[in-house]
Short mmCIF file of C-alpha atoms in Angstrom, two decimals:
data_model
loop_
_atom_site.label_atom_id
_atom_site.label_comp_id
_atom_site.label_asym_id
_atom_site.label_seq_id
_atom_site.Cartn_x
_atom_site.Cartn_y
_atom_site.Cartn_z
CA LEU A 28 0.00 0.00 0.00
CA ASP A 29 1.02 3.60 -0.36
CA TRP A 30 0.41 6.11 2.46
CA GLU A 31 -3.15 6.77 1.21
CA GLY A 32 -3.89 3.05 1.37
CA ARG A 33 -3.88 2.40 -2.38
CA ILE A 34 -3.09 -1.19 -3.19
CA HIS A 35 0.00 -1.70 -5.33
CA GLU A 36 0.51 -5.44 -5.15
CA VAL A 37 -1.14 -8.50 -3.65
CA ASN A 38 -0.26 -12.18 -3.59
CA PRO A 39 -2.45 -15.14 -4.59
CA ALA A 40 -3.47 -15.76 -0.96
CA VAL A 41 -5.18 -12.33 -0.87
CA GLU A 42 -6.93 -13.11 -4.13
CA LYS A 43 -8.19 -16.40 -2.70
CA LEU A 44 -9.32 -14.80 0.57
CA THR A 45 -11.12 -11.84 -0.99
CA GLY A 46 -12.39 -13.33 -4.25
CA TRP A 47 -10.93 -10.45 -6.27
CA THR A 48 -7.99 -10.72 -8.64
CA ALA A 49 -4.81 -8.70 -8.21
CA GLU A 50 -5.81 -6.64 -11.25
CA GLN A 51 -9.18 -5.81 -9.65
CA LEU A 52 -7.56 -4.81 -6.36
CA ARG A 53 -4.62 -2.79 -7.72
CA GLY A 54 -5.12 0.96 -7.50
CA ASN A 55 -8.07 0.71 -5.12
CA ARG A 56 -7.87 1.82 -1.53
CA PHE A 57 -7.47 -0.95 1.03
CA GLN A 58 -9.98 0.88 3.25
CA ASP A 59 -12.69 0.31 0.60
CA TYR A 60 -12.60 -3.38 1.52
CA LEU A 61 -13.22 -2.71 5.20
CA PRO A 62 -16.50 -1.92 6.98
CA LEU A 63 -16.72 1.83 7.69
CA GLN A 64 -15.75 1.60 11.35
CA GLU A 65 -12.76 -0.63 10.53
CA SER A 66 -11.74 1.72 7.72
CA VAL A 67 -11.65 4.70 10.07
CA LEU A 68 -9.76 2.65 12.66
CA PHE A 69 -7.20 1.47 10.10
CA GLN A 70 -6.61 5.00 8.77
CA HIS A 71 -6.16 6.34 12.31
CA TYR A 72 -3.85 3.48 13.24
CA LEU A 73 -1.72 4.00 10.13
CA GLU A 74 -1.52 7.76 10.70
CA GLN A 75 -0.55 7.24 14.32
CA GLY A 76 2.21 4.85 13.22
CA ARG A 77 3.50 7.42 10.74
CA GLN A 78 3.52 10.21 13.32
CA GLN A 79 5.38 8.03 15.82
CA GLN A 80 7.78 6.84 13.10
CA ALA A 81 6.89 3.23 13.96
CA THR A 82 8.43 0.70 11.62
CA THR A 83 6.01 -2.13 12.45
CA LEU A 84 2.37 -2.34 13.45
CA LYS A 85 0.13 -5.25 14.35
CA THR A 86 -3.64 -5.17 14.11
CA LYS A 87 -6.72 -7.30 13.51
CA LEU A 88 -9.24 -6.10 10.97
CA CYS A 89 -12.22 -7.59 9.25
CA LEU A 90 -12.23 -7.46 5.46
CA LEU A 91 -15.29 -7.70 3.29
CA ASN A 92 -14.75 -10.24 0.53
CA ARG A 93 -16.32 -10.12 -2.92
CA ASP A 94 -19.49 -11.77 -1.54
CA ARG A 95 -19.62 -9.09 1.22
CA GLN A 96 -18.83 -11.72 3.85
CA VAL A 97 -16.56 -10.80 6.74
CA CYS A 98 -13.05 -12.28 6.83
CA TRP A 99 -11.00 -11.54 9.95
CA VAL A 100 -7.30 -11.01 9.30
CA SER A 101 -4.43 -10.51 11.73
CA TRP A 102 -1.99 -8.10 10.07
CA SER A 103 1.70 -7.47 10.63
CA LEU A 104 2.56 -4.25 8.85
CA VAL A 105 5.94 -2.76 7.99
CA LEU A 106 6.08 0.99 7.38
CA ASP A 107 8.78 1.90 4.88
CA PHE A 108 9.32 5.65 5.22
CA GLN A 109 11.92 5.87 2.45
CA GLU A 110 9.64 4.24 -0.11
CA GLY A 111 6.41 5.66 1.30
CA GLN A 112 4.92 2.18 1.37
CA VAL A 113 3.18 -0.13 3.81
CA TYR A 114 3.92 -3.83 3.45
CA GLY A 115 1.64 -6.28 5.15
CA VAL A 116 1.47 -9.95 5.96
CA GLY A 117 -1.98 -11.15 6.91
CA ARG A 118 -3.21 -14.34 8.48
CA ASP A 119 -6.85 -15.41 8.16
CA ILE A 120 -8.28 -15.72 11.68
CA THR A 121 -11.95 -15.90 10.69
CA GLN A 122 -12.41 -19.37 12.16
CA GLN A 123 -10.81 -18.27 15.44
CA LYS A 124 -13.06 -15.19 15.65
CA GLU A 125 -16.17 -17.27 14.92
CA THR A 126 -15.16 -19.74 17.63
CA GLU A 127 -14.60 -16.89 20.10
CA ALA A 128 -18.01 -15.40 19.26
CA ALA A 129 -19.74 -18.76 19.72
CA LEU A 130 -17.97 -19.30 23.05
CA PHE A 131 -18.93 -15.82 24.23
CA SER A 132 -22.56 -16.44 23.25
CA SER A 133 -22.56 -19.81 25.00
CA ASN A 134 -21.01 -18.30 28.15
CA THR A 135 -23.57 -15.49 28.12
CA ARG A 136 -26.45 -17.98 27.94
CA LEU A 137 -24.92 -20.13 30.68
CA GLN A 138 -24.41 -17.09 32.91
CA ALA A 139 -28.05 -16.06 32.35
CA VAL A 140 -29.25 -19.53 33.41
CA ILE A 141 -27.00 -19.56 36.49
CA ASN A 142 -28.06 -16.05 37.49
CA ASN A 143 -31.79 -16.74 37.09
CA ALA A 144 -32.30 -20.38 38.11
CA PRO A 145 -32.52 -21.36 41.79
CA VAL A 146 -29.30 -23.36 41.61
CA ILE A 147 -25.80 -23.19 43.05
CA VAL A 148 -22.82 -23.82 40.82
CA TYR A 149 -19.47 -24.10 42.53
CA ALA A 150 -15.96 -25.40 41.99
CA LEU A 151 -13.44 -26.48 44.61
CA ASP A 152 -9.70 -26.97 44.39
CA LYS A 153 -8.09 -30.25 45.48
CA ASP A 154 -7.88 -29.01 49.09
CA GLY A 155 -11.54 -28.08 49.30
CA TYR A 156 -11.30 -24.32 48.83
CA PHE A 157 -13.99 -22.58 46.77
CA LEU A 158 -12.70 -21.38 43.39
CA PHE A 159 -16.09 -20.41 42.03
CA SER A 160 -19.51 -19.91 43.58
CA GLU A 161 -22.47 -18.59 41.57
CA GLY A 162 -26.23 -18.95 41.26
CA ARG A 163 -29.45 -17.56 42.63
CA GLY A 164 -29.67 -20.53 45.02
CA LEU A 165 -26.98 -18.88 47.16
CA GLU A 166 -29.63 -16.44 48.39
CA ARG A 167 -31.27 -19.25 50.38
CA LEU A 168 -27.97 -19.72 52.22
CA GLY A 169 -27.61 -16.01 52.85
CA LEU A 170 -24.65 -15.78 50.49
CA SER A 171 -23.80 -13.57 47.52
CA PRO A 172 -22.17 -14.93 44.35
CA GLY A 173 -18.44 -15.33 44.92
CA GLU A 174 -18.67 -14.54 48.63
CA ASN A 175 -17.15 -17.82 49.77
CA VAL A 176 -14.40 -17.98 47.13
CA GLY A 177 -11.11 -18.69 48.90
CA ARG A 178 -12.79 -20.23 51.91
CA SER A 179 -12.60 -23.89 52.90
CA VAL A 180 -15.76 -25.92 52.27
CA PHE A 181 -14.84 -28.03 55.30
CA GLU A 182 -14.78 -24.97 57.55
CA GLU A 183 -17.88 -23.38 56.01
CA TYR A 184 -19.99 -26.53 56.39
CA LYS A 185 -18.41 -28.26 59.41
CA ALA A 186 -21.79 -28.11 61.18
CA TYR A 187 -23.31 -30.12 58.32
CA PRO A 188 -21.56 -33.51 58.22
CA GLU A 189 -23.95 -34.83 55.53
CA THR A 190 -22.91 -31.98 53.23
CA ILE A 191 -19.21 -32.63 53.92
CA ALA A 192 -19.75 -36.35 53.22
CA ALA A 193 -21.47 -35.58 49.92
CA ILE A 194 -18.66 -33.25 48.88
#
């Protein structure tokens, strides 16, 4: 890229990822293949790198391919001040980003169930200390979520031998 973000050269991997040929990409601005917010972010990031005379930058941006689908790419950029060029090596991380989004969604649903169902979910370390304690069921014990983290289950429930035996 030049300083304005115009594409000068791409390799076959970029063609495969985006669905456009090198000839179709050449001369266009890289920012035109980014969603608006990402385009503004990239331009700001590049300008900041130029002002600080940074020689390398790393960033993650989502590209829009020819089918207008999002492709996440982790970029390592080299700023060449003598040539007035930006060279980049990108790695497709779309699968990783999709996995992270699915995990986040799953965790959000699980947290909603734990927070709203009358249950107690806890985890203990090998010595019987609470690592995790969540759930609306804690209210019945007069506890708040996380309140007994770091405490010994054996000390907390020593008056309840049947609970200790079950644990």
